[in-house]
Coordinates of C-alpha atoms in Angstrom, one line a residue:
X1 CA 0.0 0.0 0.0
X2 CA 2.9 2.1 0.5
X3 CA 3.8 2.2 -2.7
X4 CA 0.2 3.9 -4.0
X5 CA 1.8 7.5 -2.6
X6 CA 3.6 7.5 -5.7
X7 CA 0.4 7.8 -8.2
X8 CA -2.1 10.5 -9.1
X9 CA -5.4 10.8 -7.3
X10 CA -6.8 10.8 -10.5
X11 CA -5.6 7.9 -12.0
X12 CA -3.3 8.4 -14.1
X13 CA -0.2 7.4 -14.8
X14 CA 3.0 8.3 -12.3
X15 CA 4.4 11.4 -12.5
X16 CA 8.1 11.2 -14.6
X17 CA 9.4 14.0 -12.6
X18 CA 11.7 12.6 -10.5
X19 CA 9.8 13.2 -6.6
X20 CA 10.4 11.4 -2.9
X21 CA 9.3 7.9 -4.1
X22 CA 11.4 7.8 -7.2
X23 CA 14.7 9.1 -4.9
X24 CA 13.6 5.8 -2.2
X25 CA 13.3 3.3 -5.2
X26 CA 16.4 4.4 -6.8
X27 CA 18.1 4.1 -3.1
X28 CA 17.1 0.8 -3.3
X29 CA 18.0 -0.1 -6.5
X30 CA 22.0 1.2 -5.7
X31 CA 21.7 -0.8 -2.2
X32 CA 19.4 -2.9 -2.7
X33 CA 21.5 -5.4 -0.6
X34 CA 21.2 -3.7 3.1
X35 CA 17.1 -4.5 4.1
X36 CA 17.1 -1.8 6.4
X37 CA 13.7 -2.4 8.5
X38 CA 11.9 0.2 9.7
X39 CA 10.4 0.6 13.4
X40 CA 7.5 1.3 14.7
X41 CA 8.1 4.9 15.9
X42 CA 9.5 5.2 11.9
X43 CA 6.3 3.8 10.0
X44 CA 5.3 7.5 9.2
X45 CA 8.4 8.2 7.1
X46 CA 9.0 7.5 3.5
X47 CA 10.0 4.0 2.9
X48 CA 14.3 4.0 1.8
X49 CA 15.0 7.2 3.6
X50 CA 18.4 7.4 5.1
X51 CA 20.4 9.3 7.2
X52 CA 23.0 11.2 6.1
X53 CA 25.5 9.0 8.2
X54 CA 24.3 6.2 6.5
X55 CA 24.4 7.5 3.2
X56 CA 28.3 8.2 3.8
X57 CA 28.5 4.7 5.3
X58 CA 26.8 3.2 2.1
X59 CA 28.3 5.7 -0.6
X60 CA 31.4 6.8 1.2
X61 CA 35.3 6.2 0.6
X62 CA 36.2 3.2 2.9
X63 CA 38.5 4.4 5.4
X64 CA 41.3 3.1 7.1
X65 CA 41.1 0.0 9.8
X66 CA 41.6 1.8 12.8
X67 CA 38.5 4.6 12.0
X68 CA 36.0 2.7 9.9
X69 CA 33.2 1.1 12.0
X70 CA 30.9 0.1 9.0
X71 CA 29.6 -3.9 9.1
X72 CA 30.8 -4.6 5.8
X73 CA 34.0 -3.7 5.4
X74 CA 36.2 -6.3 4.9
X75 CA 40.4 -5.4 5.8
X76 CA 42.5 -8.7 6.4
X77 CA 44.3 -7.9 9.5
X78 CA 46.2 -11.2 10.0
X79 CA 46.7 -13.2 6.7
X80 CA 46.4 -16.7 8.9
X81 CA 45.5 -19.4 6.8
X82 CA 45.0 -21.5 9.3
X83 CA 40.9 -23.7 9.3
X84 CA 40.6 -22.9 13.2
X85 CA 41.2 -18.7 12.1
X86 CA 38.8 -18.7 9.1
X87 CA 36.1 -20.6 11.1
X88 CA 36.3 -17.9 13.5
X89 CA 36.3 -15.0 11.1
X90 CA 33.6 -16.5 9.0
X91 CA 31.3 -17.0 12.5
X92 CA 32.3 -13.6 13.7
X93 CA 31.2 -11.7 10.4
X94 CA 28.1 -13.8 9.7
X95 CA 27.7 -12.5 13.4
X96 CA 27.4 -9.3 12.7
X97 CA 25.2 -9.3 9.8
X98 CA 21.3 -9.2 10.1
X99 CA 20.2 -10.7 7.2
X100 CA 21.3 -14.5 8.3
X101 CA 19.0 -17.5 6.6
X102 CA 18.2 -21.3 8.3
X103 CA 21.0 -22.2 6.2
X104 CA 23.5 -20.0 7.5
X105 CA 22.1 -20.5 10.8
X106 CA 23.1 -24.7 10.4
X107 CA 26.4 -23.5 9.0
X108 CA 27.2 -21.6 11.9
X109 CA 26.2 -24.6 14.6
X110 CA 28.4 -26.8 12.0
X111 CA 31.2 -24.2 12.9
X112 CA 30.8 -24.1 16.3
X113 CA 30.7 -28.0 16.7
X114 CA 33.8 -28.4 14.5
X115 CA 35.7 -25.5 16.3
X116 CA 34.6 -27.0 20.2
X117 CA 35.9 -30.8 18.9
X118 CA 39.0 -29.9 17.1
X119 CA 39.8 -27.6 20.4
X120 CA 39.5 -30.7 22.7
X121 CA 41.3 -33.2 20.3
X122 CA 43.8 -31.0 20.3
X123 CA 44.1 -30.5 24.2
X124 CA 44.2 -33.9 24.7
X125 CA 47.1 -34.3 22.0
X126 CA 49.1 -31.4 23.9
X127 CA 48.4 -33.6 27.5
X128 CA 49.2 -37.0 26.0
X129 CA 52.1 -35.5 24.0
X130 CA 53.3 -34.0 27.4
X131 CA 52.9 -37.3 29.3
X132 CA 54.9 -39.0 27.2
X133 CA 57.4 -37.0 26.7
X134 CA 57.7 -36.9 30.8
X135 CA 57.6 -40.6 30.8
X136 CA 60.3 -41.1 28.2
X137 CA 62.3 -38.6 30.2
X138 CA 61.9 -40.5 33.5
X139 CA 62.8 -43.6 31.6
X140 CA 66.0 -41.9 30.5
X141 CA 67.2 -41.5 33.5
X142 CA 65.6 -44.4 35.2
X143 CA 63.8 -43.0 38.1
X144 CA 60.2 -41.9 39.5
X145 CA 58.4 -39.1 40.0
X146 CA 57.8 -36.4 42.5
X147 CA 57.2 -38.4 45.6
X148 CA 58.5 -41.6 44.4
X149 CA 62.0 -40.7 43.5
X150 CA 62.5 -38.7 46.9
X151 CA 61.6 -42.1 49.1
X152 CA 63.7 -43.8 46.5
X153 CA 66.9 -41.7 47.5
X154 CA 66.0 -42.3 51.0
X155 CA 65.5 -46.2 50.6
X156 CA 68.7 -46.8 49.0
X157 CA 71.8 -47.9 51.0
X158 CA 75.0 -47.2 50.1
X159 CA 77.2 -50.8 49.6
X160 CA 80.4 -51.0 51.8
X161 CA 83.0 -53.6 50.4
X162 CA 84.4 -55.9 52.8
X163 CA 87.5 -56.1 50.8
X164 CA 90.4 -54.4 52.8
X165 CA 94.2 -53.8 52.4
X166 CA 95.6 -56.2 55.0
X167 CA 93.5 -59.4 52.3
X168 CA 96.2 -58.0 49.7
X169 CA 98.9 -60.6 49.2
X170 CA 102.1 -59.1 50.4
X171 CA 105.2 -58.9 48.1
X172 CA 108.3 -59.5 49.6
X173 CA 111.6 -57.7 48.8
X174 CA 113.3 -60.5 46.1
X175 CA 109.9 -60.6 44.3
X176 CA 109.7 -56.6 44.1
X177 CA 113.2 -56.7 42.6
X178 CA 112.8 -59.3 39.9
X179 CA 109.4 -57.3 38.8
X180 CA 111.2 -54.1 38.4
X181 CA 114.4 -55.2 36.8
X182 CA 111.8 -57.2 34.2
X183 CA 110.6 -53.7 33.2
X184 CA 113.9 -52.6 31.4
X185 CA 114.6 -49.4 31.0
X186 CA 112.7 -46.6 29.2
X187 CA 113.7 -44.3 26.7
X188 CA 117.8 -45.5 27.0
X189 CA 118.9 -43.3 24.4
X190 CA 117.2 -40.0 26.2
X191 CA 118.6 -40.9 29.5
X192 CA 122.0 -41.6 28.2
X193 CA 122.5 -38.4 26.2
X194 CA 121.1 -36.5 29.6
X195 CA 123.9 -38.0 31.4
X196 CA 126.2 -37.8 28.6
X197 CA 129.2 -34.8 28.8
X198 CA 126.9 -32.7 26.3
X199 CA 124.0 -32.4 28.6
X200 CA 124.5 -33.0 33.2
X201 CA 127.4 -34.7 32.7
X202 CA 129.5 -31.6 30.8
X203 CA 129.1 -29.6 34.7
X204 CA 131.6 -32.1 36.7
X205 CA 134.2 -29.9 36.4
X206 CA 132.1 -26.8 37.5
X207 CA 130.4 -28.5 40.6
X208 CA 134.1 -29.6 41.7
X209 CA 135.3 -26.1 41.5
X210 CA 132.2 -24.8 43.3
X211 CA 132.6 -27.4 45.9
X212 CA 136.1 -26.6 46.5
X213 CA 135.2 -22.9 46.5
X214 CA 133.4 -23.3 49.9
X215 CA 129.7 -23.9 48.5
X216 CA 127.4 -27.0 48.9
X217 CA 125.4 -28.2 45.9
X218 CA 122.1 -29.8 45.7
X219 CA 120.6 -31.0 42.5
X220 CA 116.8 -30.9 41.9
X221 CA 114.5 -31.7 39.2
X222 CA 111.8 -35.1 37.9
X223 CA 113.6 -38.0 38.0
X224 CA 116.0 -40.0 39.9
X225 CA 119.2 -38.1 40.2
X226 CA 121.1 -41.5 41.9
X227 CA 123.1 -42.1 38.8
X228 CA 124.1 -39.0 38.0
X229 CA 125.9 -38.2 41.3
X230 CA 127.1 -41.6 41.2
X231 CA 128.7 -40.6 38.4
X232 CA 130.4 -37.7 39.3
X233 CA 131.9 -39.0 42.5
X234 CA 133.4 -41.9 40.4
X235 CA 134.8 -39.7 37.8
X236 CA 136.1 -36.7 40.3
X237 CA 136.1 -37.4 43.9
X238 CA 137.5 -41.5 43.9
X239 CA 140.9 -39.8 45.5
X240 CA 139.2 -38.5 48.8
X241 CA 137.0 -39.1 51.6
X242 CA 133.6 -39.8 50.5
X243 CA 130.6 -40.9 52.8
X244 CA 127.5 -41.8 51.1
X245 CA 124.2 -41.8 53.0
X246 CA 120.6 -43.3 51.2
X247 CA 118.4 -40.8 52.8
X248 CA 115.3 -42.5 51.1
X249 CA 116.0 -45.6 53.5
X250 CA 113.1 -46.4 55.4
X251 CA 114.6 -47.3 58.5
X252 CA 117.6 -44.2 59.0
X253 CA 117.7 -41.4 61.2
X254 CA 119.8 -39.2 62.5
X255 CA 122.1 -41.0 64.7
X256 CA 123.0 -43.7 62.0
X257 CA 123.8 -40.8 60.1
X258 CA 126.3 -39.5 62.4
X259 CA 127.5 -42.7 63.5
X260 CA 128.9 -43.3 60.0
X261 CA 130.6 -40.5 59.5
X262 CA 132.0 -40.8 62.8
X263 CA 133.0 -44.4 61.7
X264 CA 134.7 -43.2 58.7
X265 CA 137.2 -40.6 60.1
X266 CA 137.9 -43.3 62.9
X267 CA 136.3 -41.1 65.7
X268 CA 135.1 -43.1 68.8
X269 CA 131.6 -41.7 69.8
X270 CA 128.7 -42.4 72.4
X271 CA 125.0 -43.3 71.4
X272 CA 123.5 -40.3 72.3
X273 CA 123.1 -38.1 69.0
X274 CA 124.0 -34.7 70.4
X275 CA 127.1 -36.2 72.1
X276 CA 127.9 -37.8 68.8
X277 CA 127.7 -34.6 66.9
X278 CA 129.6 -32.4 69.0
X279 CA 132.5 -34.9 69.2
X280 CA 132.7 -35.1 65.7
X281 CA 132.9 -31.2 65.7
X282 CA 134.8 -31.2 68.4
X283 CA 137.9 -33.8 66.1
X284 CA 137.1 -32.1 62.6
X285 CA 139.9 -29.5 63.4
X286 CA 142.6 -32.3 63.9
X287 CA 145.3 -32.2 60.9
X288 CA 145.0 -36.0 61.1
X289 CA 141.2 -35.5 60.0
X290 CA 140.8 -35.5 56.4
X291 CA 138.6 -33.8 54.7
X292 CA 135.2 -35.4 54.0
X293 CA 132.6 -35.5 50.8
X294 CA 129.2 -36.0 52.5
X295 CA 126.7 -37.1 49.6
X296 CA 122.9 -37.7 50.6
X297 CA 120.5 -39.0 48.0
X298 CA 117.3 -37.7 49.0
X299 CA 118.1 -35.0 51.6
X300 CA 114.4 -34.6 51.9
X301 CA 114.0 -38.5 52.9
X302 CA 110.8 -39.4 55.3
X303 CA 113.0 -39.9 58.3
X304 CA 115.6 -36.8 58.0
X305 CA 112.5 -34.4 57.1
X306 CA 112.4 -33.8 61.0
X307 CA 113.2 -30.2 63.0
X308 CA 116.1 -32.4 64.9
X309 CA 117.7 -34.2 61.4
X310 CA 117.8 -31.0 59.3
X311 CA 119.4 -29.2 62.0
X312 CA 122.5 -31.6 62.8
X313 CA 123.1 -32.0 59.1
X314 CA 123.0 -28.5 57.8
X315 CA 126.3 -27.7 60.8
X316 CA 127.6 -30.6 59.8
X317 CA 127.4 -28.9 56.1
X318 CA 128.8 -25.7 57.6
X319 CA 132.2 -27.4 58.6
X320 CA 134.9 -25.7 56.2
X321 CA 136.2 -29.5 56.5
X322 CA 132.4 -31.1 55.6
X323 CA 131.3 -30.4 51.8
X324 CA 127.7 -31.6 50.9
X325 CA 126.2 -32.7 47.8
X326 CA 122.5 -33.5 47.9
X327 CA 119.7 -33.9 46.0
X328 CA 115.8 -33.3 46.6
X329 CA 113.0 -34.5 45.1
X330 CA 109.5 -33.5 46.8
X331 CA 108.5 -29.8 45.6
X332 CA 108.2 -28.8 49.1
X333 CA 111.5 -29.8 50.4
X334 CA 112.8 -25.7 51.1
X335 CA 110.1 -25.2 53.5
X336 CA 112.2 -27.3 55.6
X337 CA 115.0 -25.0 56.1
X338 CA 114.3 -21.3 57.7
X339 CA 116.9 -18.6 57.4
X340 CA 119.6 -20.5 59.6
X341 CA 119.7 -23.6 58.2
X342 CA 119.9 -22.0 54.2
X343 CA 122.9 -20.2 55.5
X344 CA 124.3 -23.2 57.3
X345 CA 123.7 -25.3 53.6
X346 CA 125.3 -22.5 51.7
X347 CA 123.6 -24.4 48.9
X348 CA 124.0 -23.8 45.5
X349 CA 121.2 -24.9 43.2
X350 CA 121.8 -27.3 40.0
X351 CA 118.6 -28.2 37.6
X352 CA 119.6 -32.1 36.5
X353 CA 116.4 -33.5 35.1
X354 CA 116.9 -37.0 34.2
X355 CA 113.4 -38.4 33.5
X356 CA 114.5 -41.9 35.0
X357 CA 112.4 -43.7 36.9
X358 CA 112.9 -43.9 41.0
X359 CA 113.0 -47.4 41.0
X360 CA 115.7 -48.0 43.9
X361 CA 114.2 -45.5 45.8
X362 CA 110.6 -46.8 46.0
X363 CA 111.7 -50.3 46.3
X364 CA 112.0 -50.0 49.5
X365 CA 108.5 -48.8 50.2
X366 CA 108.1 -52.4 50.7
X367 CA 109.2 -52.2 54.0
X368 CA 106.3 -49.8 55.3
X369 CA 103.7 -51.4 53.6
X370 CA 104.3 -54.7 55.2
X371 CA 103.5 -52.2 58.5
X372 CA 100.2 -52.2 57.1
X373 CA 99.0 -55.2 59.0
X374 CA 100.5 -54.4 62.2
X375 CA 98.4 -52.4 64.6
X376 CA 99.5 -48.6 63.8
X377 CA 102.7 -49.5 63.0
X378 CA 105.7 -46.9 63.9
X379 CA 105.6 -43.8 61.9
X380 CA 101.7 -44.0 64.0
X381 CA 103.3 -43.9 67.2
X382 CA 105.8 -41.6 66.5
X383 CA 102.7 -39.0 65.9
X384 CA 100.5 -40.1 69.0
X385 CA 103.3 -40.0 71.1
X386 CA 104.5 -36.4 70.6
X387 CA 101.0 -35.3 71.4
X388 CA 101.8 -37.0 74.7
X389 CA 102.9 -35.3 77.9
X390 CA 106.9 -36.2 78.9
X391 CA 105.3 -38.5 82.0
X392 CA 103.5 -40.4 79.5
X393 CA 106.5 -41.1 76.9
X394 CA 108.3 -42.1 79.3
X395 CA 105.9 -44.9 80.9
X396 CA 106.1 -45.8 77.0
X397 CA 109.8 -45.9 77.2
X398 CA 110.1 -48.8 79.8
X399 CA 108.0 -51.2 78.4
X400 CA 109.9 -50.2 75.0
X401 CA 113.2 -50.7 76.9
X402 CA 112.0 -53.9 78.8
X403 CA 110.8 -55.7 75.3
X404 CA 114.4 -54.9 73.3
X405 CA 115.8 -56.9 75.8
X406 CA 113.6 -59.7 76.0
X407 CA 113.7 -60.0 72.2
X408 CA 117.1 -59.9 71.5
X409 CA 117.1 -62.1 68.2
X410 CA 113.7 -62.3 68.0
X411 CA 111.6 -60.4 64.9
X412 CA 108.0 -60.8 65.9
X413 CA 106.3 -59.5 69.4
X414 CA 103.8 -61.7 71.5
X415 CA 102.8 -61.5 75.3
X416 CA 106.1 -63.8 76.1
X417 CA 108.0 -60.4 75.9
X418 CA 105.8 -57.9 77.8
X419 CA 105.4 -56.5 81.3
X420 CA 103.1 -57.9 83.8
X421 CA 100.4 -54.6 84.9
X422 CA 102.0 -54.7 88.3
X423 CA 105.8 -54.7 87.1
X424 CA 105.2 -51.9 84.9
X425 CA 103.6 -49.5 87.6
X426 CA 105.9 -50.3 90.2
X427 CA 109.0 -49.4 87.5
X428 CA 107.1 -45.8 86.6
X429 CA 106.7 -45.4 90.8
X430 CA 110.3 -45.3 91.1
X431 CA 111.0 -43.6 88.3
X432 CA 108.3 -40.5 89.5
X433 CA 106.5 -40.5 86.6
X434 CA 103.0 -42.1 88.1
X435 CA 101.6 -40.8 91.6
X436 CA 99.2 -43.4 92.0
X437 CA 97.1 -46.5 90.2
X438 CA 94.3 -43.6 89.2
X439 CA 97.0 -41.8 87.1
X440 CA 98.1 -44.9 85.4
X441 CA 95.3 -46.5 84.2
X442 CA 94.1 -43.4 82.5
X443 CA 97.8 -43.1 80.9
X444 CA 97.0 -46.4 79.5
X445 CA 94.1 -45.4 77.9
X446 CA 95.7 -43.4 76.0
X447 CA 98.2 -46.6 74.8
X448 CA 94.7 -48.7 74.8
X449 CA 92.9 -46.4 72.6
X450 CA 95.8 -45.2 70.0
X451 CA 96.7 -49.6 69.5
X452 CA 100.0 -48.9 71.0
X453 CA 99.9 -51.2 74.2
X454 CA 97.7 -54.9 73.8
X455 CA 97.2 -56.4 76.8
X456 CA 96.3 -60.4 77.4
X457 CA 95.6 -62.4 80.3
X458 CA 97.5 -65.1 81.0
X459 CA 96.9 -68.9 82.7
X460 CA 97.0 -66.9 86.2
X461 CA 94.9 -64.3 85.6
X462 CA 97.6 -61.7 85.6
X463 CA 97.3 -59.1 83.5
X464 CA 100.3 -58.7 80.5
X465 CA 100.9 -55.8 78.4
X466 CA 103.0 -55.2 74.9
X467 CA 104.1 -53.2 72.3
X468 CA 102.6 -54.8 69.0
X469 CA 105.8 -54.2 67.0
X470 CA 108.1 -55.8 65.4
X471 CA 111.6 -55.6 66.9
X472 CA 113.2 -53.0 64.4
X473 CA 109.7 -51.0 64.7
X474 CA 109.9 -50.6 68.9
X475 CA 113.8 -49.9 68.6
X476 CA 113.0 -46.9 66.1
X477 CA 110.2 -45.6 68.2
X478 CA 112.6 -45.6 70.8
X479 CA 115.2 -43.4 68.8
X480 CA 112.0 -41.4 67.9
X481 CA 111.5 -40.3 71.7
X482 CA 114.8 -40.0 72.2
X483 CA 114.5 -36.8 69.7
X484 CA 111.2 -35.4 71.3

């Protein structure tokens, strides 16, 4: 009915002149796609009419994404390919526009039912993806989870062997021997032309004339240095007075040191090593002295490395009569002399590499690991005992003193040789060194608890003490207290 406006009340045929109703129709015709309904409140206007802000939404220049608002423009912002993207998109615009159908309507639910199915398939691909990934991980590295692995750590016990150094078989000292002279030599050639006259061997003559210049020499540097100085005091010092001491011995000290060179300028001496230098000291000036060579392999030996050793043997060195030649092998050695005893050496320092192997110094390392079985052994009683008050090391001292005796030839210590309880406090009651029982049987504990003393019972009931040495063991700790 609305479109009767349009016609003459009399009849006839439209006007051609172009009026309101032409203007709407030919609105239409240019947009005919936007159905713009009209309310209520609007029914009294012409049918078509627009706004001016919807004629410049319709008609317009499409502006720019960030300032045009209209429903159907259409700028790509992301140029995602991706099904999940386009789906959204495609639901978002059909949306917006009004004009929808039932068949856009079941596209839409198709959408949305796709979109909600391919979002959970793919949530439970990222959760089994990430479960399995943890599980190949934990299979890796062979262990649990969370919880599980911390009782695990807690659960697990740590394996002690009961494999210990006294079940090694012990190697004697023939059997060491024949094992390293099977080796051979290494690199023969090298080592020769090192000790030839074009390498160590070419400084003979200087070391003589430094030696007879007043100065002591000490060689250092990797590798045995025995040969070398052997060497030398073949080739240059056969016509005088040579003394050569193995300070790498296991078993020498101080006082077998000066008792051979007391020995070899004929000098009668006592057995106590202070008396023994100062004697020798005392005959060096003599003109029927002769001058003496001292050579020590391995000044820096285990049992010379003490305050006592280093002390006697550097005034020895000091003697205008006494020239040295040493050599050192530990790194450290120097830190055993302080300002005194450097001066006293007078050293003067010789680089003699040989790259050789030590093999007669370390074959008698024999020796202290047969020590191994024995309870402490020595060199462990040497160290317990200077923590000891004087009182104590010398309660130690007689039953030391009493066993010597009863060993005489005999290697190996057993309860046959020790001191009944009673014996042994009456002989530290006279010597003042124990006030009462109380006193002693706390010394003991000391002995008891450090493996120094055993004690056994015997057929009586009486107890019986002993040193659990061997012979040459108890005679060095003795020479060890007589230095503290």
């Amino acid at each position: 009915m609305r479109g009767k406006r349009g016609a003459s009340s009399n009849g006839s045929a439209p006007d051609s002149s172009p009026g309101r109703g032409s203007r709407t129709n030919t609105l239409q015709d240019e947009g005919n796609h936007f159905n713009t309904p009209t309310t209520p409140q609007k029914s009294n206007k012409t049918a078509g009419t627009a706004t001016p802000k919807r004629l410049r939404e319709l008609t317009g220049t499409p502006k720019t994404p960030l300032y045009s608002f209209g429903r159907n423009q259409q700028v790509v912002v992301n140029a995602d390919r991706s099904a999940r993207r386009k789906s959204y998109r495609k639901l978002i615009q059909d949306t917006l526009d009004e004009g929808n159908s039932d068949q856009e309507d079941d596209e839409q639910n198709e959408i949305v039912r796709e979109i909600a199915e391919n979002s959970q398939d793919d949530s439970s691909e990222d959760i089994s993806g990430l479960e399995s990934e943890a599980e190949i991980e934990n299979k890796k590295i062979n262990r649990g989870t969370g919880f599980e692995e911390y009782f695990a750590q807690l659960r697990a016990k740590g394996k002690t062997s009961n494999n210990t150094l006294s079940k090694l078989p012990q190697l004697d000292h023939s059997e060491c021997r024949r094992l390293l002279d099977e080796m051979g030599p290494f690199h023969q050639e090298e080592t020769d032309y090192l000790h030839s006259s074009k390498c160590h061997g070419g400084m003979f003559d200087q070391w003589i004339f430094e030696l007879s210049s007043g100065f002591n020499i000490l060689l250092y540097g990797y590798g045995s240095k025995r040969r070398l100085i052997m060497n030398f005091v073949e080739s240059h010092l056969s016509n005088q007075l040579v003394v050569v001491i193995n300070g790498y011995f296991p078993s020498i000290n101080i006082k077998d040191i000066l008792q051979i060179i007391a020995s070899a300028l004929e000098i009668n001496v006592g057995s106590v090593s202070q008396d023994i230098l100062n004697t020798i000291l005392a005959e060096l000036p003599h003109n029927s002295i002769p001058p003496l060579t001292l050579v020590i392999h391995n000044l820096d030996g285990e049992n010379i490395r003490s305050e006592k050793s280093q002390s006697y043997l550097s005034i020895l060195a000091s003697h205008p009569k006494i020239t040295l030649l040493a050599s050192i092998d530990h790194i450290n050695a120097p830190l055993l002399w302080d300002i005194a005893k450097s001066s006293n050496y007078n050293f003067l320092w010789h680089e003699t590499t040989t790259f050789i192997p030590y093999t007669i110094e370390t074959s008698f390392e024999n020796n202290l690991v047969s020590q191994i079985s024995q309870v402490g052994g020595g060199k462990g009683a040497k160290y317990v005992l200077s923590t000891l008050t004087p009182n104590a090391r010398g309660i130690y001292r007689l039953l030391l003193e009493s066993q010597v005796k009863l060993m005489k030839d005999t290697e190996q210590a057993n309860e046959s040789f020790g001191l009944e309880y009673k014996n042994w406090y009456t002989l530290s009651s006279k010597e003042f060194l124990v006030s009462n029982d109380i006193n002693f049987r706390n010394t003991l504990t000391e002995f008891f608890d450090h493996r120094l003393v055993v004690s056994k019972r015997d057929h009586v009931g009486e107890e019986i003490l002993w040193v659990p040495f061997e012979k040459r063991g108890v005679v060095q700790i003795l020479e060890d207290l007589d230095e503290m």
